[in-house]
Each structure stands twice: as structure tokens, then as C-alpha cells.
Short mmCIF file of C-alpha atoms and ligand atoms in Angstrom, two decimals:
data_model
loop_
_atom_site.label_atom_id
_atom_site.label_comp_id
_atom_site.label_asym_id
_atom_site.label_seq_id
_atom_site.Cartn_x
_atom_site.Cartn_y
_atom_site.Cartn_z
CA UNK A 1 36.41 -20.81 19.34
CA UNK A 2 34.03 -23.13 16.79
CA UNK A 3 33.21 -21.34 14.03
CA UNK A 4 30.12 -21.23 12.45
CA UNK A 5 28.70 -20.26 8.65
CA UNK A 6 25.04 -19.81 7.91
CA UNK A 7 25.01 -20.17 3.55
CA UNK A 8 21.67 -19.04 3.28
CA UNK A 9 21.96 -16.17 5.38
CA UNK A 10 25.66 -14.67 4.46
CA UNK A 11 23.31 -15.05 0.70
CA UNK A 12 19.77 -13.89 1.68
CA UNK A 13 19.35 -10.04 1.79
CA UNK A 14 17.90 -9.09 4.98
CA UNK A 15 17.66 -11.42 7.95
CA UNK A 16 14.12 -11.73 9.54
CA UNK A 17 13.63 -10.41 13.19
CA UNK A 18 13.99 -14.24 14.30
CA UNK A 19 17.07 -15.12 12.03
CA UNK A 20 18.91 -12.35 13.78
CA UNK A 21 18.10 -12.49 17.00
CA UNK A 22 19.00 -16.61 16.61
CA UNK A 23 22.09 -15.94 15.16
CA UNK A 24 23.21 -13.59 17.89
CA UNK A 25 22.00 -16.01 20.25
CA UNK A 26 24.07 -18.98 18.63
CA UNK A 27 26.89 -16.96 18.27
CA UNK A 28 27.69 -16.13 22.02
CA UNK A 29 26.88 -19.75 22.48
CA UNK A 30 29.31 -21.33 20.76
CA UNK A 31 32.03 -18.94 20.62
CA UNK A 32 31.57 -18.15 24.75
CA UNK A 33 35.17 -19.03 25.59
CA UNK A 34 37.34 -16.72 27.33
CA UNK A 35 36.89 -12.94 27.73
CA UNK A 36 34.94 -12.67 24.45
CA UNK A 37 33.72 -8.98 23.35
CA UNK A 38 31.54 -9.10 19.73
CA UNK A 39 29.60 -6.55 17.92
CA UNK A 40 26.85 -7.65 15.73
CA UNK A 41 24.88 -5.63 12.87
CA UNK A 42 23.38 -7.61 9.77
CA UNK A 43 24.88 -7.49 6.08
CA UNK A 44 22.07 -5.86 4.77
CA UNK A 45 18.93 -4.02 5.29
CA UNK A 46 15.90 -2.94 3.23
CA UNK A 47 14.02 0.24 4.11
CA UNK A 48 10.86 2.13 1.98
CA UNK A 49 11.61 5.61 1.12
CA UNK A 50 10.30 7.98 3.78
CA UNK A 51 10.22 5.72 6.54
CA UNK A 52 11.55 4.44 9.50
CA UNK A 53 14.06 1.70 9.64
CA UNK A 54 15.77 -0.19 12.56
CA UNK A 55 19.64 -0.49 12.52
CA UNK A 56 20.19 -3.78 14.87
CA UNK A 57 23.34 -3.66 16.82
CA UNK A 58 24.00 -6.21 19.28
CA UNK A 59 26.99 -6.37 21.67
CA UNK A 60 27.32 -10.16 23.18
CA UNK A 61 29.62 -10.60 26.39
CA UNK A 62 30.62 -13.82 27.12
CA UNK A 63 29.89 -14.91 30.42
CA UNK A 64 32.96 -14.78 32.18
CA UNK A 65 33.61 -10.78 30.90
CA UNK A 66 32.29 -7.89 33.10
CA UNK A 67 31.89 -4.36 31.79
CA UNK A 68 33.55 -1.69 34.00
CA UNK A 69 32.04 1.65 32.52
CA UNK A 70 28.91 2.40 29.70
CA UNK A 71 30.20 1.27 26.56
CA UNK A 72 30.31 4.76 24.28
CA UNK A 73 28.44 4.44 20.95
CA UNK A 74 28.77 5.50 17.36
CA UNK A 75 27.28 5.05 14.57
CA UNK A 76 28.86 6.16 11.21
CA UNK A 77 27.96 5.75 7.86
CA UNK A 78 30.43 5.39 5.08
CA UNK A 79 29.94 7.45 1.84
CA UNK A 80 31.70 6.78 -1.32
CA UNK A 81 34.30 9.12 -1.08
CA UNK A 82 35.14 7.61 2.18
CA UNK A 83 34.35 10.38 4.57
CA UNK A 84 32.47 9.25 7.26
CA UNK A 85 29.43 10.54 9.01
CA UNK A 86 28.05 10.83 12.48
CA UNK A 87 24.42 8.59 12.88
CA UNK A 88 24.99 8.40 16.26
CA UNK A 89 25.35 11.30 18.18
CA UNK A 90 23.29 12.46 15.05
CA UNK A 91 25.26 15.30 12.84
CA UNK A 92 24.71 16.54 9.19
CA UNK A 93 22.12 14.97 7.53
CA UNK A 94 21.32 12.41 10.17
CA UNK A 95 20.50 15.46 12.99
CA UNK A 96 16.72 14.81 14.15
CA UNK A 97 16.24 11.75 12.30
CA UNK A 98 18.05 9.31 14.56
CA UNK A 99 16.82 7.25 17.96
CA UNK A 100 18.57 5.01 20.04
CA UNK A 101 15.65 2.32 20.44
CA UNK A 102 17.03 0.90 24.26
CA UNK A 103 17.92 3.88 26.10
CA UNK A 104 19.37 2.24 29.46
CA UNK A 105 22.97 3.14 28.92
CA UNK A 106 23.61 -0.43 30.30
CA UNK A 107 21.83 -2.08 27.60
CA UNK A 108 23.51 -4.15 24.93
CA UNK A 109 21.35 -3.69 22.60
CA UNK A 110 22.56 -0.74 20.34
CA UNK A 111 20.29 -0.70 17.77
CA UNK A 112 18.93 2.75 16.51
CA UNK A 113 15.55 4.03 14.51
CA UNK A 114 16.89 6.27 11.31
CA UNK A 115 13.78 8.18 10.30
CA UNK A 116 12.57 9.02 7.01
CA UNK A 117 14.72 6.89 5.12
CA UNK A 118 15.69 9.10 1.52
CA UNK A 119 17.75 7.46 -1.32
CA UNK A 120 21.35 9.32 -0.29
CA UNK A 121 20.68 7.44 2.90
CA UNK A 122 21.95 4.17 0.58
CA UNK A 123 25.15 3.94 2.21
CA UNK A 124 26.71 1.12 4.28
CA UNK A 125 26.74 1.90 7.88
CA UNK A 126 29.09 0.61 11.25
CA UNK A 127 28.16 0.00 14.65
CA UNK A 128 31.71 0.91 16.64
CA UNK A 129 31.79 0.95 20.64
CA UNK A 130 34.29 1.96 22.92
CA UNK A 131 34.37 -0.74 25.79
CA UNK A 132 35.94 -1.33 29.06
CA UNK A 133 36.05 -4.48 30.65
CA UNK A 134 37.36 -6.31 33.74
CA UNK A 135 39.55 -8.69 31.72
CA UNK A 136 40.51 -7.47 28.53
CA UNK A 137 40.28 -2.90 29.89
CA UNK A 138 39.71 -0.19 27.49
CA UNK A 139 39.27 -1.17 23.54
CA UNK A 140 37.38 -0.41 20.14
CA UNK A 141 35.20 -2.94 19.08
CA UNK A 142 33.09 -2.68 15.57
CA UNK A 143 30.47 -4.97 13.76
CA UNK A 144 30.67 -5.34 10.19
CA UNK A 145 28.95 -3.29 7.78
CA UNK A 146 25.35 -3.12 7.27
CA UNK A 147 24.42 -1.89 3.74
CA UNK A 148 20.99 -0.35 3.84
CA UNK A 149 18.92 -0.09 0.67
CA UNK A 150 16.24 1.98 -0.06
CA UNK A 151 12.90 1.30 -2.36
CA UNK A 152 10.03 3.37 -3.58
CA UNK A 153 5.89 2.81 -3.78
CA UNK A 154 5.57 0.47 -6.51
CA UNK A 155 2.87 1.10 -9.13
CA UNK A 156 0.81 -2.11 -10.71
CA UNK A 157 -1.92 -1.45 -13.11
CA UNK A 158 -3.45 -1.69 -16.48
CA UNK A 159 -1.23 -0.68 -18.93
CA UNK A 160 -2.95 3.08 -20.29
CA UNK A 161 -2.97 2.88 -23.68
CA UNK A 162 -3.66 -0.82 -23.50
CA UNK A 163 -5.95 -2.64 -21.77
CA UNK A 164 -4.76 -6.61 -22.72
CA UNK A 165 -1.48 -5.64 -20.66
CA UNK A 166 -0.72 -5.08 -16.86
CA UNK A 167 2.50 -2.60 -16.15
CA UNK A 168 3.95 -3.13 -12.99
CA UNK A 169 7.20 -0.40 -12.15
CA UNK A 170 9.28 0.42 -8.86
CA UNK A 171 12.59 2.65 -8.30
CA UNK A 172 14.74 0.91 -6.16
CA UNK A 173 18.71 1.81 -5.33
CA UNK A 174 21.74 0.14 -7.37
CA UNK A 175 21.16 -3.17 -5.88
CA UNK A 176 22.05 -6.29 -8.41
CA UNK A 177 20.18 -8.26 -5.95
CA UNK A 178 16.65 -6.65 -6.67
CA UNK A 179 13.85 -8.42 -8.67
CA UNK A 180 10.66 -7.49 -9.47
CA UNK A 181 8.08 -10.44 -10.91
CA UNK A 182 4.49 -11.00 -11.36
CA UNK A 183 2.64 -14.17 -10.47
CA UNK A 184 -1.34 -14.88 -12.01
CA UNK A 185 -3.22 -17.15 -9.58
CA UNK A 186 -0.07 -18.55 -7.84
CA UNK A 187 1.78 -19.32 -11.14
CA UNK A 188 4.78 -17.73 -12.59
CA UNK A 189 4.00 -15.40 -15.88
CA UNK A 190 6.03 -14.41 -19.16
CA UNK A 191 6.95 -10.65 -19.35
CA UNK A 192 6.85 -9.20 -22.59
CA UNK A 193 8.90 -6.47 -21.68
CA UNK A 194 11.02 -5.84 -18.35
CA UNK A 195 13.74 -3.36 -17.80
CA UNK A 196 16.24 -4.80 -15.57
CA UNK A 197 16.88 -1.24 -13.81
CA UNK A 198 19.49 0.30 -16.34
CA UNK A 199 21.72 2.97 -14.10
CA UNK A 200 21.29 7.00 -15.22
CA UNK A 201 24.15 8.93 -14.06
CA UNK A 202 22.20 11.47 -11.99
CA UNK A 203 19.74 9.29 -10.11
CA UNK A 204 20.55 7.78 -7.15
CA UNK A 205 18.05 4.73 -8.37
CA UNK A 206 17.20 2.77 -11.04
CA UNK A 207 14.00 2.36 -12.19
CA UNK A 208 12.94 -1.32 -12.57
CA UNK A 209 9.61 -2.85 -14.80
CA UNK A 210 7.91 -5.42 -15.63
CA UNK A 211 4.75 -5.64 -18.05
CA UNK A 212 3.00 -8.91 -19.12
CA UNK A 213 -0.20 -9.65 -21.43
CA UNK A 214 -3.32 -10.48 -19.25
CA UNK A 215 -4.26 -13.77 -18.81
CA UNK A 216 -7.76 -13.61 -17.83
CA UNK A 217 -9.68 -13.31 -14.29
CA UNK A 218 -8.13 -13.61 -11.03
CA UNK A 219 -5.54 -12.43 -8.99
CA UNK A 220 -2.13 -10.93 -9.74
CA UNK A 221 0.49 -9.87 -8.10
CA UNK A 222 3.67 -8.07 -8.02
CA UNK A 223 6.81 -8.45 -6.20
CA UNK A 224 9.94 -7.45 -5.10
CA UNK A 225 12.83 -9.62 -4.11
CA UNK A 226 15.84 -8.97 -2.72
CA UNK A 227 17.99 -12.25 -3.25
CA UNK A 228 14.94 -15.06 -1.94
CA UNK A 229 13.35 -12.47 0.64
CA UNK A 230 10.48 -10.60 -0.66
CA UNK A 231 10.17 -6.86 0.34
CA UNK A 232 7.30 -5.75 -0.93
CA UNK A 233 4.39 -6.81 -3.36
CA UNK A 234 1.11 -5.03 -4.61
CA UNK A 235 -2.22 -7.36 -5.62
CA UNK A 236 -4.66 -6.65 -8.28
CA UNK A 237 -8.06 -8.56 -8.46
CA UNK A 238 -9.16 -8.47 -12.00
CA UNK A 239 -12.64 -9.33 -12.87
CA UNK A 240 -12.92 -9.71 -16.78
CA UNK A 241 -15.79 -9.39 -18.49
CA UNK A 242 -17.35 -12.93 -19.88
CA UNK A 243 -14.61 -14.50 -17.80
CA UNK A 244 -17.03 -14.27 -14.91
CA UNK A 245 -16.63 -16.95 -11.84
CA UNK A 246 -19.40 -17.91 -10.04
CA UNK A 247 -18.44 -19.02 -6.90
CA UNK A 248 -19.28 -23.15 -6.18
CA UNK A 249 -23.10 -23.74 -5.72
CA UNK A 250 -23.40 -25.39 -2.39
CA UNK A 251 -26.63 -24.67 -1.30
CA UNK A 252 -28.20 -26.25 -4.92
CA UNK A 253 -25.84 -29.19 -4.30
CA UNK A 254 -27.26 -28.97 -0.10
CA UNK A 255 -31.20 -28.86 -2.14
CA UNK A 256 -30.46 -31.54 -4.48
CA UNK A 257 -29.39 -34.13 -1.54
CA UNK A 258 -32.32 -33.47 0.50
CA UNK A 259 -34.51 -34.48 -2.24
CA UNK A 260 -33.51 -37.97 -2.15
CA UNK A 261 -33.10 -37.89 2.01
CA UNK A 262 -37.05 -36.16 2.50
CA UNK A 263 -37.91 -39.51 -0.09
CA UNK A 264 -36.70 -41.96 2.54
CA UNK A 265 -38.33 -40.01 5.52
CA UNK A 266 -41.29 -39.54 5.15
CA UNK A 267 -42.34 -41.63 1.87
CA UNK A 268 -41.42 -45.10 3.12
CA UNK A 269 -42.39 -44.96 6.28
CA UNK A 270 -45.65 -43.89 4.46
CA UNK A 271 -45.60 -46.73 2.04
CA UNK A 272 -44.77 -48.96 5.04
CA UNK A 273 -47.41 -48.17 6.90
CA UNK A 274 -49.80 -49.48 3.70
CA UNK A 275 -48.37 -53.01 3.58
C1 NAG B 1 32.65 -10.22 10.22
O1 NAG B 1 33.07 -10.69 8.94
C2 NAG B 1 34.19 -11.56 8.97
C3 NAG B 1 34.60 -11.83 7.54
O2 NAG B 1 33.48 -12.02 6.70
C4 NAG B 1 33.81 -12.82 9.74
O3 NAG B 1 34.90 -13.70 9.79
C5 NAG B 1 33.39 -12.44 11.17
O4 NAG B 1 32.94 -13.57 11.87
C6 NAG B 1 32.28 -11.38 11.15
N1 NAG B 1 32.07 -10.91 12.51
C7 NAG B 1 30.86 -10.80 13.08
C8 NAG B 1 30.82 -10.32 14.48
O5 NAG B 1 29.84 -11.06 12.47
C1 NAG B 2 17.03 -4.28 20.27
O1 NAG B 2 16.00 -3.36 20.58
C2 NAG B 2 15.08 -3.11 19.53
C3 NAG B 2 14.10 -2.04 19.99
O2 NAG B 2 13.58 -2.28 21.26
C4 NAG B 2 14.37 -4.40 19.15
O3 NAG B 2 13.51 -4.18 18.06
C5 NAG B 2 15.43 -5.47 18.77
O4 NAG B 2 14.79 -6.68 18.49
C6 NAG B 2 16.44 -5.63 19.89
N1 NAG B 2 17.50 -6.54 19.43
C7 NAG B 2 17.71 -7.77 19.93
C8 NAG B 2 18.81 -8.55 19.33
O5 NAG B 2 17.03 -8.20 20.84
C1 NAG B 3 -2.13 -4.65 -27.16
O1 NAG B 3 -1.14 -5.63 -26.84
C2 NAG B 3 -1.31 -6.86 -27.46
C3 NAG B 3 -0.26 -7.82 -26.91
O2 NAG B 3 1.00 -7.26 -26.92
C4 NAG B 3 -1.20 -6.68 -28.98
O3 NAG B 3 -1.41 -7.94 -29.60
C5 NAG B 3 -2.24 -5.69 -29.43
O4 NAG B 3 -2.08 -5.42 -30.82
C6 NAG B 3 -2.12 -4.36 -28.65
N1 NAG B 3 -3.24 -3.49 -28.99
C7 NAG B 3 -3.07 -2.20 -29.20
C8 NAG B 3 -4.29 -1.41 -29.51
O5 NAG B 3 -1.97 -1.64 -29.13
#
């Protein structure tokens, strides 16, 4: 079996929808040897708080493996006391809020939908199957873990009692990996005061701003990163006053070059004519 490491990804937050269905894919290509039974679930996902969020779980056969009976699913999620819970059937806190998104029982796709997404849902979760298969029988399998993190609306506006400065401010969950910027017209700007998300006891987030003196017109916008991949962002036009921008003048610049043009049409001809 060739192994295979993907740097950017085991470093990047959460994998795009074509990062992880590639890596799947690559996976069961080059590991396909003999009798080969995986279970795949990304390191980490990013939901917004009070949505829905996909948990991918992908079991990859290789070819020459043949499944005898419907693998049996669970999901659990892993608390910090230990204990784990039931996603999948859905028990506790999870009843009603959880889907299995391919509901063929043959399917290998195991992914499932957990609804409205709240900030004790910031847990990491596993994808476990029991499996029985022509070659190697009856056996556990289980991905690794998927942490999922959770983030609020972010707020990005004047600052109140100040009007020269622009407050921008999201709760997001004890993730180191989290970073909130603002960019002015494309560019990169100077905060003059950012909190980097200090921990209270009895939250289950930390609270994470950024506020920087205007710079004039334009556009500005916030964001959120997670490691390199952006989760979220919020855009302000600002239109100052005497900092207006008129936009470029091309039907006085169209005018001015027909002047010269109507000249050579119809005066030389005209003069022409005279000779
Ligand atoms: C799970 O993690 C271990 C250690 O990081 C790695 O060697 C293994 O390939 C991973 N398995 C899957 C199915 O991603
Ligand atoms: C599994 O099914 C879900 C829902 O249909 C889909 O979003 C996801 O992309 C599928 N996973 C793979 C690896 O194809
Ligand atoms: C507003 O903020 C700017 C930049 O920090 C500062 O120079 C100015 O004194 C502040 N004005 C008021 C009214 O607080």
C-alpha cells in the first residue's frame, strides 16, 4: 500500500466539496490492493450557528472486496468527559436534528445532515460501521475524527460613538485556528485594536474583534479564516462625504473624439471639393 500525505490539507481547516471528494477518490486508487475496507470523514468542519451542516462519511471498497450484508452505521460524538453520544440512530440532544443524506442502505456514502447546529454541538465526531465482507467477514471499521466548529453572525459597522472607526466582531468556538481581518479596496489594513478571542469560563465561545480607523471611500470587508480557508466575510460600501468618485467619463471622452473624426468627414471632402 503507497502512502500518500496532502500538507496543505492535513493544515487547511475544512476541505472544499472537490478536495474531499478527490482525496477519497485518490485514496482507493492508490491504496486498492488486496481486500481493502476504509472509512473516510474530514479533520475538520465549520458550521454557522443554527444551521445545517453535512458530516461526509465515505466508505471505499477496493475492487476485489464484496459486501455480504448492509453495513450498520453510527455516528457518535465525543464530549469532553469522554462519554459518547448517539448522532446516528439520533438520541439525546441529537433526536430530530439528524438525516442520513443517501438513504439506499447499499450506499457508501454515509454522510449525515445535523440540523441547527448550537455551540455544545462543538465536539469532535466518528463515523464507525459494522461491515461484513466476502474476504475479510464481520469487523468494525471507523474514520478518524471530524472536529466540527461552530460560528456566529458577524457584525461590521461604524463604530457608535465614533464615526472615523469601523468595528467589526464575531463569536466563534475555542478554535486557535480562527482569524478575523479587514481588507480596504483589496489591501490589507492596521487594526487599532483587536481582541484575539480571550476564553470566559462559562461561554462555550470566545468573542473575537477587530476595529480599524477609516481610510476613506470604498469598499471594506471583513473576514473570517479558519487556517487559509475563509468561512465567512461581511462587505461595507462606504461613500464619504468630499471623498466622492465619479465614475470614468466615457461618453465626454466618446464626444471629444468625434470632434476631430466629424472634421475629416465632412470638412475635407468639403474643402476638396473647392480646389
Ligand atoms: C487516520 O489518521 C492516521 C494518523 O494520522 C493516518 O495514518 C490514516 O491514514 C488516517 N486514515 C484515514 C482513513 O484517513
Ligand atoms: C454523499 O452524499 C451527500 C448528499 O447527497 C453529498 O453531498 C456528498 O457529496 C456525497 N459524498 C461523496 C464523497 O460523494
Ligand atoms: C476617534 O478616533 C480617532 C482615531 O482613533 C481619534 O483620533 C479621535 O480623537 C476619536 N474621536 C473621538 C470623538 O473620540
Amino acid at each position: 500500500m503507497i502512502k500518500i500525505i496532502f500538507p496543505e490539507w492535513h493544515n487547511s481547516g475544512i476541505l472544499t466539496k472537490w478536495g474531499w471528494r478527490a482525496w477519497v477518490f485518490l485514496y482507493f486508487m492508490v491504496s486498492g490492493s488486496c481486500c481493502l475496507v476504509t472509512v473516510h470523514q474530514p479533520p475538520v468542519i465549520t458550521a454557522a450557528l443554527g444551521h445545517d451542516v453535512t458530516m461526509p462519511c465515505q466508505l471505499s471498497l477496493s475492487p476485489d472486496e464484496t459486501l455480504l450484508t448492509v453495513p450498520v452505521l453510527y455516528w457518535v460524538s465525543i464530549s469532553q468527559d469522554a462519554e459518547e453520544h448517539r448522532l446516528w440512530k439520533p438520541s439525546g440532544i441529537y433526536e430530530g436534528r439528524v438525516q442520513l443524506l443517501d438513504e439506499n442502505p447499499n450506499s457508501l456514502n454515509k454522510s449525515i445532515l445535523l440540523q441547527n447546529v448550537q455551540w455544545a454541538d462543538n465536539r469532535k465526531y466518528k463515523c464507525k460501521l459494522s461491515i461484513n465482507t466476502e474476504k475479510a467477514k464481520g469487523f468494525r471499521s471507523k474514520g478518524n475524527e471530524t472536529l466540527l466548529t461552530v460560528y456566529d453572525a458577524m457584525t461590521f459597522n461604524l463604530a457608535a460613538p465614533n464615526d472615523s472607526l469601523l468595528h467589526c466582531e464575531i463569536n466563534v468556538t475555542r478554535e486557535p485556528g480562527f482569524v478575523l481581518s479587514i481588507d480596504h479596496n483589496g489591501h490589507k489594513t492596521q487594526s487599532v485594536d483587536s481582541a484575539p478571542g480571550v476564553p470566559v469560563v462559562a461561554r462555550p465561545y470566545v468573542t473575537l474583534s477587530e476595529t480599524i480607523s477609516l481610510r476613506g471611500g470604498g469598499k471594506y470587508e471583513c473576514q473570517l479564516h479558519l487556517n487559509k480557508d475563509l468561512i465567512t466575510k461581511s462587505i461595507l460600501h462606504l461613500l464619504l462625504p468630499g471623498v466622492v468618485e465619479y465614475p470614468e467619463p466615457w461618453l465626454l471622452y466618446a464626444a471629444l473624439l468625434l470632434v476631430p473624426v466629424t472634421f475629416l468627414l465632412v470638412l475635407v471632402p468639403v474643402l476638396l471639393c473647392r480646389c
